[in-house]
JSON list of C-alpha atoms in Angstrom, two decimals:
[
{"chain": "A", "resi": 6, "resn": "GLN", "atom": "CA", "xyz": [-33.37, -38.56, 36.95]},
{"chain": "A", "resi": 7, "resn": "VAL", "atom": "CA", "xyz": [-36.19, -36.18, 36.15]},
{"chain": "A", "resi": 8, "resn": "MET", "atom": "CA", "xyz": [-37.93, -34.32, 39.39]},
{"chain": "A", "resi": 9, "resn": "PRO", "atom": "CA", "xyz": [-41.70, -35.14, 39.90]},
{"chain": "A", "resi": 10, "resn": "GLU", "atom": "CA", "xyz": [-42.57, -31.51, 40.42]},
{"chain": "A", "resi": 11, "resn": "ALA", "atom": "CA", "xyz": [-40.46, -28.22, 39.97]},
{"chain": "A", "resi": 12, "resn": "PRO", "atom": "CA", "xyz": [-38.83, -27.21, 43.81]},
{"chain": "A", "resi": 13, "resn": "LYS", "atom": "CA", "xyz": [-40.77, -24.30, 45.19]},
{"chain": "A", "resi": 14, "resn": "GLY", "atom": "CA", "xyz": [-37.72, -21.92, 44.55]},
{"chain": "A", "resi": 15, "resn": "PHE", "atom": "CA", "xyz": [-35.59, -23.67, 42.50]},
{"chain": "A", "resi": 16, "resn": "ARG", "atom": "CA", "xyz": [-32.17, -21.78, 40.97]},
{"chain": "A", "resi": 17, "resn": "GLU", "atom": "CA", "xyz": [-29.64, -23.27, 38.79]},
{"chain": "A", "resi": 18, "resn": "HIS", "atom": "CA", "xyz": [-26.06, -21.48, 38.87]},
{"chain": "A", "resi": 19, "resn": "GLY", "atom": "CA", "xyz": [-24.08, -23.14, 35.44]},
{"chain": "A", "resi": 20, "resn": "ARG", "atom": "CA", "xyz": [-23.85, -22.45, 32.02]},
{"chain": "A", "resi": 21, "resn": "ALA", "atom": "CA", "xyz": [-26.24, -21.78, 29.14]},
{"chain": "A", "resi": 22, "resn": "SER", "atom": "CA", "xyz": [-25.70, -22.67, 25.63]},
{"chain": "A", "resi": 23, "resn": "TRP", "atom": "CA", "xyz": [-28.23, -22.70, 22.32]},
{"chain": "A", "resi": 24, "resn": "TYR", "atom": "CA", "xyz": [-29.24, -24.84, 19.61]},
{"chain": "A", "resi": 25, "resn": "GLY", "atom": "CA", "xyz": [-31.07, -23.42, 16.36]},
{"chain": "A", "resi": 26, "resn": "LYS", "atom": "CA", "xyz": [-31.44, -24.02, 12.60]},
{"chain": "A", "resi": 27, "resn": "LYS", "atom": "CA", "xyz": [-30.09, -27.57, 12.99]},
{"chain": "A", "resi": 28, "resn": "PHE", "atom": "CA", "xyz": [-32.72, -28.50, 15.24]},
{"chain": "A", "resi": 29, "resn": "HIS", "atom": "CA", "xyz": [-35.98, -26.12, 14.03]},
{"chain": "A", "resi": 30, "resn": "GLY", "atom": "CA", "xyz": [-38.91, -28.66, 12.95]},
{"chain": "A", "resi": 31, "resn": "ARG", "atom": "CA", "xyz": [-37.80, -31.31, 14.95]},
{"chain": "A", "resi": 32, "resn": "ARG", "atom": "CA", "xyz": [-39.71, -32.98, 18.15]},
{"chain": "A", "resi": 33, "resn": "THR", "atom": "CA", "xyz": [-39.48, -32.33, 21.45]},
{"chain": "A", "resi": 34, "resn": "ALA", "atom": "CA", "xyz": [-38.84, -34.01, 24.61]},
{"chain": "A", "resi": 35, "resn": "ASN", "atom": "CA", "xyz": [-42.47, -33.14, 25.13]},
{"chain": "A", "resi": 36, "resn": "GLY", "atom": "CA", "xyz": [-43.51, -34.29, 21.25]},
{"chain": "A", "resi": 37, "resn": "GLU", "atom": "CA", "xyz": [-44.07, -30.10, 20.41]},
{"chain": "A", "resi": 38, "resn": "THR", "atom": "CA", "xyz": [-41.90, -29.15, 17.71]},
{"chain": "A", "resi": 39, "resn": "TYR", "atom": "CA", "xyz": [-38.85, -27.29, 17.93]},
{"chain": "A", "resi": 40, "resn": "ASP", "atom": "CA", "xyz": [-39.32, -23.48, 16.89]},
{"chain": "A", "resi": 41, "resn": "MET", "atom": "CA", "xyz": [-36.39, -21.55, 17.45]},
{"chain": "A", "resi": 42, "resn": "PHE", "atom": "CA", "xyz": [-38.03, -18.38, 17.61]},
{"chain": "A", "resi": 43, "resn": "LYS", "atom": "CA", "xyz": [-40.46, -19.01, 20.66]},
{"chain": "A", "resi": 44, "resn": "MET", "atom": "CA", "xyz": [-39.01, -18.62, 23.79]},
{"chain": "A", "resi": 45, "resn": "THR", "atom": "CA", "xyz": [-38.28, -22.56, 24.96]},
{"chain": "A", "resi": 46, "resn": "ALA", "atom": "CA", "xyz": [-35.10, -24.40, 26.36]},
{"chain": "A", "resi": 47, "resn": "ALA", "atom": "CA", "xyz": [-33.89, -27.72, 27.67]},
{"chain": "A", "resi": 48, "resn": "HIS", "atom": "CA", "xyz": [-33.16, -29.20, 30.88]},
{"chain": "A", "resi": 49, "resn": "LYS", "atom": "CA", "xyz": [-32.24, -32.61, 32.46]},
{"chain": "A", "resi": 50, "resn": "THR", "atom": "CA", "xyz": [-34.41, -32.42, 34.93]},
{"chain": "A", "resi": 51, "resn": "LEU", "atom": "CA", "xyz": [-37.00, -30.40, 35.39]},
{"chain": "A", "resi": 52, "resn": "PRO", "atom": "CA", "xyz": [-40.53, -31.48, 34.73]},
{"chain": "A", "resi": 53, "resn": "LEU", "atom": "CA", "xyz": [-42.41, -30.70, 31.21]},
{"chain": "A", "resi": 54, "resn": "PRO", "atom": "CA", "xyz": [-43.44, -27.64, 31.01]},
{"chain": "A", "resi": 55, "resn": "THR", "atom": "CA", "xyz": [-41.38, -25.60, 33.84]},
{"chain": "A", "resi": 56, "resn": "TYR", "atom": "CA", "xyz": [-41.75, -22.23, 33.47]},
{"chain": "A", "resi": 57, "resn": "ALA", "atom": "CA", "xyz": [-37.99, -20.29, 34.54]},
{"chain": "A", "resi": 58, "resn": "ARG", "atom": "CA", "xyz": [-36.34, -17.33, 34.30]},
{"chain": "A", "resi": 59, "resn": "VAL", "atom": "CA", "xyz": [-33.02, -17.52, 33.09]},
{"chain": "A", "resi": 60, "resn": "THR", "atom": "CA", "xyz": [-29.94, -14.37, 33.54]},
{"chain": "A", "resi": 61, "resn": "ASN", "atom": "CA", "xyz": [-27.28, -13.88, 32.24]},
{"chain": "A", "resi": 62, "resn": "LYS", "atom": "CA", "xyz": [-24.57, -13.24, 34.51]},
{"chain": "A", "resi": 63, "resn": "ASN", "atom": "CA", "xyz": [-22.28, -11.12, 32.13]},
{"chain": "A", "resi": 64, "resn": "ASN", "atom": "CA", "xyz": [-24.63, -8.54, 31.13]},
{"chain": "A", "resi": 65, "resn": "GLY", "atom": "CA", "xyz": [-27.98, -8.84, 33.46]},
{"chain": "A", "resi": 66, "resn": "LYS", "atom": "CA", "xyz": [-30.28, -9.39, 31.06]},
{"chain": "A", "resi": 67, "resn": "SER", "atom": "CA", "xyz": [-32.84, -11.90, 31.73]},
{"chain": "A", "resi": 68, "resn": "VAL", "atom": "CA", "xyz": [-35.60, -13.93, 29.46]},
{"chain": "A", "resi": 69, "resn": "VAL", "atom": "CA", "xyz": [-38.74, -16.06, 30.78]},
{"chain": "A", "resi": 70, "resn": "VAL", "atom": "CA", "xyz": [-37.91, -19.65, 28.93]},
{"chain": "A", "resi": 71, "resn": "ARG", "atom": "CA", "xyz": [-40.96, -22.60, 29.06]},
{"chain": "A", "resi": 72, "resn": "ILE", "atom": "CA", "xyz": [-38.79, -25.43, 29.21]},
{"chain": "A", "resi": 73, "resn": "ASN", "atom": "CA", "xyz": [-40.26, -27.96, 26.80]},
{"chain": "A", "resi": 74, "resn": "ASP", "atom": "CA", "xyz": [-37.15, -30.23, 25.99]},
{"chain": "A", "resi": 75, "resn": "ARG", "atom": "CA", "xyz": [-34.42, -32.46, 27.19]},
{"chain": "A", "resi": 76, "resn": "GLY", "atom": "CA", "xyz": [-30.63, -31.26, 27.04]},
{"chain": "A", "resi": 77, "resn": "PRO", "atom": "CA", "xyz": [-28.14, -29.71, 27.34]},
{"chain": "A", "resi": 78, "resn": "PHE", "atom": "CA", "xyz": [-25.86, -33.39, 26.87]},
{"chain": "A", "resi": 79, "resn": "HIS", "atom": "CA", "xyz": [-22.63, -30.87, 27.11]},
{"chain": "A", "resi": 80, "resn": "PRO", "atom": "CA", "xyz": [-20.37, -31.38, 30.53]},
{"chain": "A", "resi": 81, "resn": "GLY", "atom": "CA", "xyz": [-21.20, -28.63, 32.29]},
{"chain": "A", "resi": 82, "resn": "ARG", "atom": "CA", "xyz": [-23.98, -27.30, 31.07]},
{"chain": "A", "resi": 83, "resn": "ILE", "atom": "CA", "xyz": [-27.53, -26.93, 33.25]},
{"chain": "A", "resi": 84, "resn": "VAL", "atom": "CA", "xyz": [-29.67, -25.43, 30.10]},
{"chain": "A", "resi": 85, "resn": "ASP", "atom": "CA", "xyz": [-29.95, -24.97, 26.00]},
{"chain": "A", "resi": 86, "resn": "LEU", "atom": "CA", "xyz": [-31.77, -22.01, 24.92]},
{"chain": "A", "resi": 87, "resn": "SER", "atom": "CA", "xyz": [-33.66, -21.62, 21.83]},
{"chain": "A", "resi": 88, "resn": "TYR", "atom": "CA", "xyz": [-32.00, -19.25, 19.27]},
{"chain": "A", "resi": 89, "resn": "ALA", "atom": "CA", "xyz": [-35.21, -16.61, 20.39]},
{"chain": "A", "resi": 90, "resn": "ALA", "atom": "CA", "xyz": [-33.94, -16.71, 23.99]},
{"chain": "A", "resi": 91, "resn": "ALA", "atom": "CA", "xyz": [-30.22, -16.75, 23.09]},
{"chain": "A", "resi": 92, "resn": "ALA", "atom": "CA", "xyz": [-30.67, -13.82, 20.89]},
{"chain": "A", "resi": 93, "resn": "ARG", "atom": "CA", "xyz": [-31.95, -11.47, 24.06]},
{"chain": "A", "resi": 94, "resn": "LEU", "atom": "CA", "xyz": [-29.80, -12.70, 26.35]},
{"chain": "A", "resi": 95, "resn": "ASP", "atom": "CA", "xyz": [-26.57, -11.83, 24.20]},
{"chain": "A", "resi": 96, "resn": "LEU", "atom": "CA", "xyz": [-25.27, -15.08, 23.64]},
{"chain": "A", "resi": 97, "resn": "LEU", "atom": "CA", "xyz": [-25.51, -15.46, 20.06]},
{"chain": "A", "resi": 98, "resn": "HIS", "atom": "CA", "xyz": [-21.67, -14.42, 19.51]},
{"chain": "A", "resi": 99, "resn": "VAL", "atom": "CA", "xyz": [-20.35, -16.20, 22.47]},
{"chain": "A", "resi": 100, "resn": "GLY", "atom": "CA", "xyz": [-21.89, -19.22, 22.10]},
{"chain": "A", "resi": 101, "resn": "SER", "atom": "CA", "xyz": [-22.29, -20.11, 25.57]},
{"chain": "A", "resi": 102, "resn": "ALA", "atom": "CA", "xyz": [-22.38, -17.42, 29.47]},
{"chain": "A", "resi": 103, "resn": "GLU", "atom": "CA", "xyz": [-23.05, -18.19, 33.13]},
{"chain": "A", "resi": 104, "resn": "VAL", "atom": "CA", "xyz": [-26.16, -17.82, 34.12]},
{"chain": "A", "resi": 105, "resn": "GLU", "atom": "CA", "xyz": [-28.84, -18.30, 36.91]},
{"chain": "A", "resi": 106, "resn": "LEU", "atom": "CA", "xyz": [-31.73, -20.22, 36.35]},
{"chain": "A", "resi": 107, "resn": "GLN", "atom": "CA", "xyz": [-35.13, -19.56, 38.46]},
{"chain": "A", "resi": 108, "resn": "VAL", "atom": "CA", "xyz": [-38.10, -21.91, 38.25]},
{"chain": "A", "resi": 109, "resn": "ILE", "atom": "CA", "xyz": [-41.28, -19.44, 37.88]},
{"chain": "A", "resi": 110, "resn": "THR", "atom": "CA", "xyz": [-44.80, -20.20, 38.46]},
{"chain": "A", "resi": 111, "resn": "PRO", "atom": "CA", "xyz": [-47.08, -21.17, 34.87]},
{"chain": "A", "resi": 112, "resn": "GLN", "atom": "CA", "xyz": [-49.08, -17.71, 35.70]},
{"chain": "A", "resi": 113, "resn": "GLN", "atom": "CA", "xyz": [-45.93, -15.83, 35.23]},
{"chain": "A", "resi": 114, "resn": "GLY", "atom": "CA", "xyz": [-44.05, -17.61, 33.00]},
{"chain": "A", "resi": 115, "resn": "LYS", "atom": "CA", "xyz": [-46.93, -17.87, 30.37]},
{"chain": "A", "resi": 116, "resn": "SER", "atom": "CA", "xyz": [-47.63, -14.46, 29.21]},
{"chain": "A", "resi": 117, "resn": "ALA", "atom": "CA", "xyz": [-43.80, -13.60, 29.89]},
{"chain": "A", "resi": 118, "resn": "ALA", "atom": "CA", "xyz": [-42.86, -16.03, 27.66]},
{"chain": "A", "resi": 119, "resn": "GLU", "atom": "CA", "xyz": [-45.57, -15.38, 24.81]},
{"chain": "A", "resi": 120, "resn": "SER", "atom": "CA", "xyz": [-45.53, -11.80, 24.46]},
{"chain": "A", "resi": 121, "resn": "ALA", "atom": "CA", "xyz": [-41.58, -12.72, 23.80]},
{"chain": "A", "resi": 122, "resn": "THR", "atom": "CA", "xyz": [-41.84, -14.82, 21.11]},
{"chain": "A", "resi": 123, "resn": "GLY", "atom": "CA", "xyz": [-42.04, -13.27, 17.43]},
{"chain": "A", "resi": 124, "resn": "LYS", "atom": "CA", "xyz": [-40.06, -14.16, 14.08]},
{"chain": "A", "resi": 125, "resn": "PRO", "atom": "CA", "xyz": [-36.80, -11.88, 14.22]},
{"chain": "A", "resi": 126, "resn": "ARG", "atom": "CA", "xyz": [-36.97, -9.24, 10.94]},
{"chain": "A", "resi": 127, "resn": "TYR", "atom": "CA", "xyz": [-34.67, -6.48, 12.83]},
{"chain": "A", "resi": 128, "resn": "LEU", "atom": "CA", "xyz": [-30.82, -6.62, 14.17]},
{"chain": "A", "resi": 129, "resn": "GLU", "atom": "CA", "xyz": [-30.63, -4.64, 17.04]},
{"chain": "A", "resi": 130, "resn": "VAL", "atom": "CA", "xyz": [-27.13, -3.18, 16.91]},
{"chain": "A", "resi": 131, "resn": "GLY", "atom": "CA", "xyz": [-27.07, -0.59, 19.76]},
{"chain": "A", "resi": 132, "resn": "ARG", "atom": "CA", "xyz": [-29.01, 1.55, 22.20]},
{"chain": "A", "resi": 133, "resn": "PHE", "atom": "CA", "xyz": [-27.65, 4.79, 23.37]},
{"chain": "A", "resi": 134, "resn": "ALA", "atom": "CA", "xyz": [-28.78, 7.99, 25.83]},
{"chain": "A", "resi": 135, "resn": "ASP", "atom": "CA", "xyz": [-27.29, 10.10, 22.84]},
{"chain": "A", "resi": 136, "resn": "ALA", "atom": "CA", "xyz": [-28.12, 10.16, 19.96]},
{"chain": "A", "resi": 137, "resn": "ILE", "atom": "CA", "xyz": [-25.09, 11.44, 18.22]},
{"chain": "A", "resi": 138, "resn": "GLU", "atom": "CA", "xyz": [-23.29, 8.18, 19.14]},
{"chain": "A", "resi": 139, "resn": "ALA", "atom": "CA", "xyz": [-26.25, 6.43, 17.23]},
{"chain": "A", "resi": 140, "resn": "LEU", "atom": "CA", "xyz": [-25.83, 8.14, 14.02]},
{"chain": "A", "resi": 141, "resn": "ALA", "atom": "CA", "xyz": [-22.18, 7.80, 14.16]},
{"chain": "A", "resi": 142, "resn": "LEU", "atom": "CA", "xyz": [-22.81, 3.76, 13.78]},
{"chain": "A", "resi": 143, "resn": "ARG", "atom": "CA", "xyz": [-25.18, 4.03, 12.08]},
{"chain": "A", "resi": 144, "resn": "ASP", "atom": "CA", "xyz": [-22.19, 6.18, 9.86]},
{"chain": "A", "resi": 145, "resn": "ARG", "atom": "CA", "xyz": [-20.41, 2.98, 10.34]},
{"chain": "A", "resi": 146, "resn": "LEU", "atom": "CA", "xyz": [-22.88, 0.73, 9.24]},
{"chain": "A", "resi": 147, "resn": "VAL", "atom": "CA", "xyz": [-23.63, 2.21, 6.04]},
{"chain": "A", "resi": 148, "resn": "ALA", "atom": "CA", "xyz": [-19.48, 1.98, 4.98]},
{"chain": "A", "resi": 149, "resn": "LEU", "atom": "CA", "xyz": [-19.89, -1.82, 5.67]},
{"chain": "A", "resi": 150, "resn": "GLY", "atom": "CA", "xyz": [-22.38, -1.83, 3.21]},
{"chain": "A", "resi": 151, "resn": "PHE", "atom": "CA", "xyz": [-26.17, -1.99, 5.55]},
{"chain": "A", "resi": 152, "resn": "ASN", "atom": "CA", "xyz": [-27.79, 0.75, 3.79]},
{"chain": "A", "resi": 153, "resn": "ASP", "atom": "CA", "xyz": [-31.29, -0.39, 5.59]},
{"chain": "A", "resi": 154, "resn": "SER", "atom": "CA", "xyz": [-31.29, 1.06, 9.03]},
{"chain": "A", "resi": 155, "resn": "GLU", "atom": "CA", "xyz": [-33.81, 3.45, 11.15]},
{"chain": "A", "resi": 156, "resn": "LEU", "atom": "CA", "xyz": [-33.70, 4.96, 14.64]},
{"chain": "A", "resi": 157, "resn": "LEU", "atom": "CA", "xyz": [-36.31, 4.97, 17.44]},
{"chain": "A", "resi": 158, "resn": "GLN", "atom": "CA", "xyz": [-36.93, 7.01, 20.49]},
{"chain": "A", "resi": 159, "resn": "THR", "atom": "CA", "xyz": [-38.33, 5.23, 23.34]},
{"chain": "A", "resi": 160, "resn": "THR", "atom": "CA", "xyz": [-38.15, 5.89, 27.40]},
{"chain": "A", "resi": 161, "resn": "SER", "atom": "CA", "xyz": [-35.23, 4.66, 28.76]},
{"chain": "A", "resi": 162, "resn": "PRO", "atom": "CA", "xyz": [-35.56, 2.31, 31.69]},
{"chain": "A", "resi": 163, "resn": "THR", "atom": "CA", "xyz": [-35.34, 5.10, 34.20]},
{"chain": "A", "resi": 164, "resn": "GLY", "atom": "CA", "xyz": [-38.34, 7.11, 32.74]},
{"chain": "A", "resi": 165, "resn": "ASP", "atom": "CA", "xyz": [-36.29, 9.91, 32.86]},
{"chain": "A", "resi": 166, "resn": "GLY", "atom": "CA", "xyz": [-34.40, 10.16, 29.60]},
{"chain": "A", "resi": 167, "resn": "VAL", "atom": "CA", "xyz": [-34.78, 8.80, 25.75]},
{"chain": "A", "resi": 168, "resn": "ASP", "atom": "CA", "xyz": [-33.26, 6.49, 24.49]},
{"chain": "A", "resi": 169, "resn": "HIS", "atom": "CA", "xyz": [-31.87, 6.20, 20.60]},
{"chain": "A", "resi": 170, "resn": "ILE", "atom": "CA", "xyz": [-32.38, 2.27, 19.61]},
{"chain": "A", "resi": 171, "resn": "LEU", "atom": "CA", "xyz": [-30.66, 1.59, 16.06]},
{"chain": "A", "resi": 172, "resn": "ARG", "atom": "CA", "xyz": [-31.73, -1.62, 14.05]},
{"chain": "A", "resi": 173, "resn": "VAL", "atom": "CA", "xyz": [-30.36, -2.58, 10.41]},
{"chain": "A", "resi": 174, "resn": "GLY", "atom": "CA", "xyz": [-33.37, -4.46, 8.60]},
{"chain": "A", "resi": 175, "resn": "PRO", "atom": "CA", "xyz": [-36.45, -5.45, 7.47]},
{"chain": "A", "resi": 176, "resn": "PHE", "atom": "CA", "xyz": [-34.61, -8.62, 6.77]},
{"chain": "A", "resi": 177, "resn": "ARG", "atom": "CA", "xyz": [-36.76, -10.88, 3.92]},
{"chain": "A", "resi": 178, "resn": "SER", "atom": "CA", "xyz": [-35.45, -14.12, 5.20]},
{"chain": "A", "resi": 179, "resn": "PHE", "atom": "CA", "xyz": [-33.73, -15.78, 8.12]},
{"chain": "A", "resi": 180, "resn": "SER", "atom": "CA", "xyz": [-30.96, -16.86, 6.27]},
{"chain": "A", "resi": 181, "resn": "ARG", "atom": "CA", "xyz": [-30.01, -13.24, 5.29]},
{"chain": "A", "resi": 182, "resn": "LEU", "atom": "CA", "xyz": [-31.01, -11.69, 8.66]},
{"chain": "A", "resi": 183, "resn": "GLU", "atom": "CA", "xyz": [-28.32, -14.60, 10.00]},
{"chain": "A", "resi": 184, "resn": "ALA", "atom": "CA", "xyz": [-25.69, -13.56, 7.40]},
{"chain": "A", "resi": 185, "resn": "ALA", "atom": "CA", "xyz": [-26.02, -10.29, 8.09]},
{"chain": "A", "resi": 186, "resn": "ARG", "atom": "CA", "xyz": [-25.60, -10.83, 12.37]},
{"chain": "A", "resi": 187, "resn": "VAL", "atom": "CA", "xyz": [-22.71, -12.91, 11.46]},
{"chain": "A", "resi": 188, "resn": "LYS", "atom": "CA", "xyz": [-20.86, -10.28, 9.43]},
{"chain": "A", "resi": 189, "resn": "LEU", "atom": "CA", "xyz": [-21.79, -7.73, 11.82]},
{"chain": "A", "resi": 190, "resn": "GLY", "atom": "CA", "xyz": [-20.05, -9.60, 14.45]},
{"chain": "A", "resi": 191, "resn": "VAL", "atom": "CA", "xyz": [-16.91, -9.83, 12.42]},
{"chain": "A", "resi": 192, "resn": "GLN", "atom": "CA", "xyz": [-16.32, -6.22, 12.99]},
{"chain": "A", "resi": 193, "resn": "LYS", "atom": "CA", "xyz": [-16.80, -6.61, 16.73]},
{"chain": "A", "resi": 194, "resn": "ILE", "atom": "CA", "xyz": [-20.88, -5.16, 16.36]},
{"chain": "A", "resi": 195, "resn": "THR", "atom": "CA", "xyz": [-23.51, -7.00, 18.51]},
{"chain": "A", "resi": 196, "resn": "ALA", "atom": "CA", "xyz": [-26.21, -7.29, 16.76]},
{"chain": "A", "resi": 197, "resn": "ILE", "atom": "CA", "xyz": [-29.38, -8.82, 18.68]},
{"chain": "A", "resi": 198, "resn": "PRO", "atom": "CA", "xyz": [-32.89, -10.84, 16.39]},
{"chain": "A", "resi": 199, "resn": "VAL", "atom": "CA", "xyz": [-35.43, -8.72, 17.11]},
{"chain": "A", "resi": 200, "resn": "ALA", "atom": "CA", "xyz": [-39.45, -8.73, 16.61]},
{"chain": "A", "resi": 201, "resn": "ASP", "atom": "CA", "xyz": [-41.15, -6.04, 14.92]}
]
């Protein structure tokens, strides 16, 4: 039964899964068109739309999504994430994971969900404090046939150092990006789709 309004401070623990290309372009429960590259999700009972922060309990990564669809229809799952949201939580290669879902206000949610949206053109394959580790992985990528890679630098989350981000791309089409992600996954290299 659908809630008339999202309870303040609502939290839920359970399993999250994701849905992607098969549903891209189809109509969602609230009448919008499903876009796998937007930060959206499906929930069985929360009102549409509701904003929520979903945190992957396995790695601590979190993402803000706008719930605009109904589901998941698989037993034991509490939320179905878009491809883009699942990518941010590092769920694509495992399919599902234990998460915490927390309802947030529309004011908190709008800016966070919209700023994170963008069609991915790159695969991020690692973040390293040590540049030597990043270069070693780049050499491994070249050996696997991935010659288009770049090493970026950004301030570390703690603000006291530099992170070296290694990414592959850009990819001209989603099908090529997804094929590369799967190929890297076979080699036990986690590749997260990211926008430019």
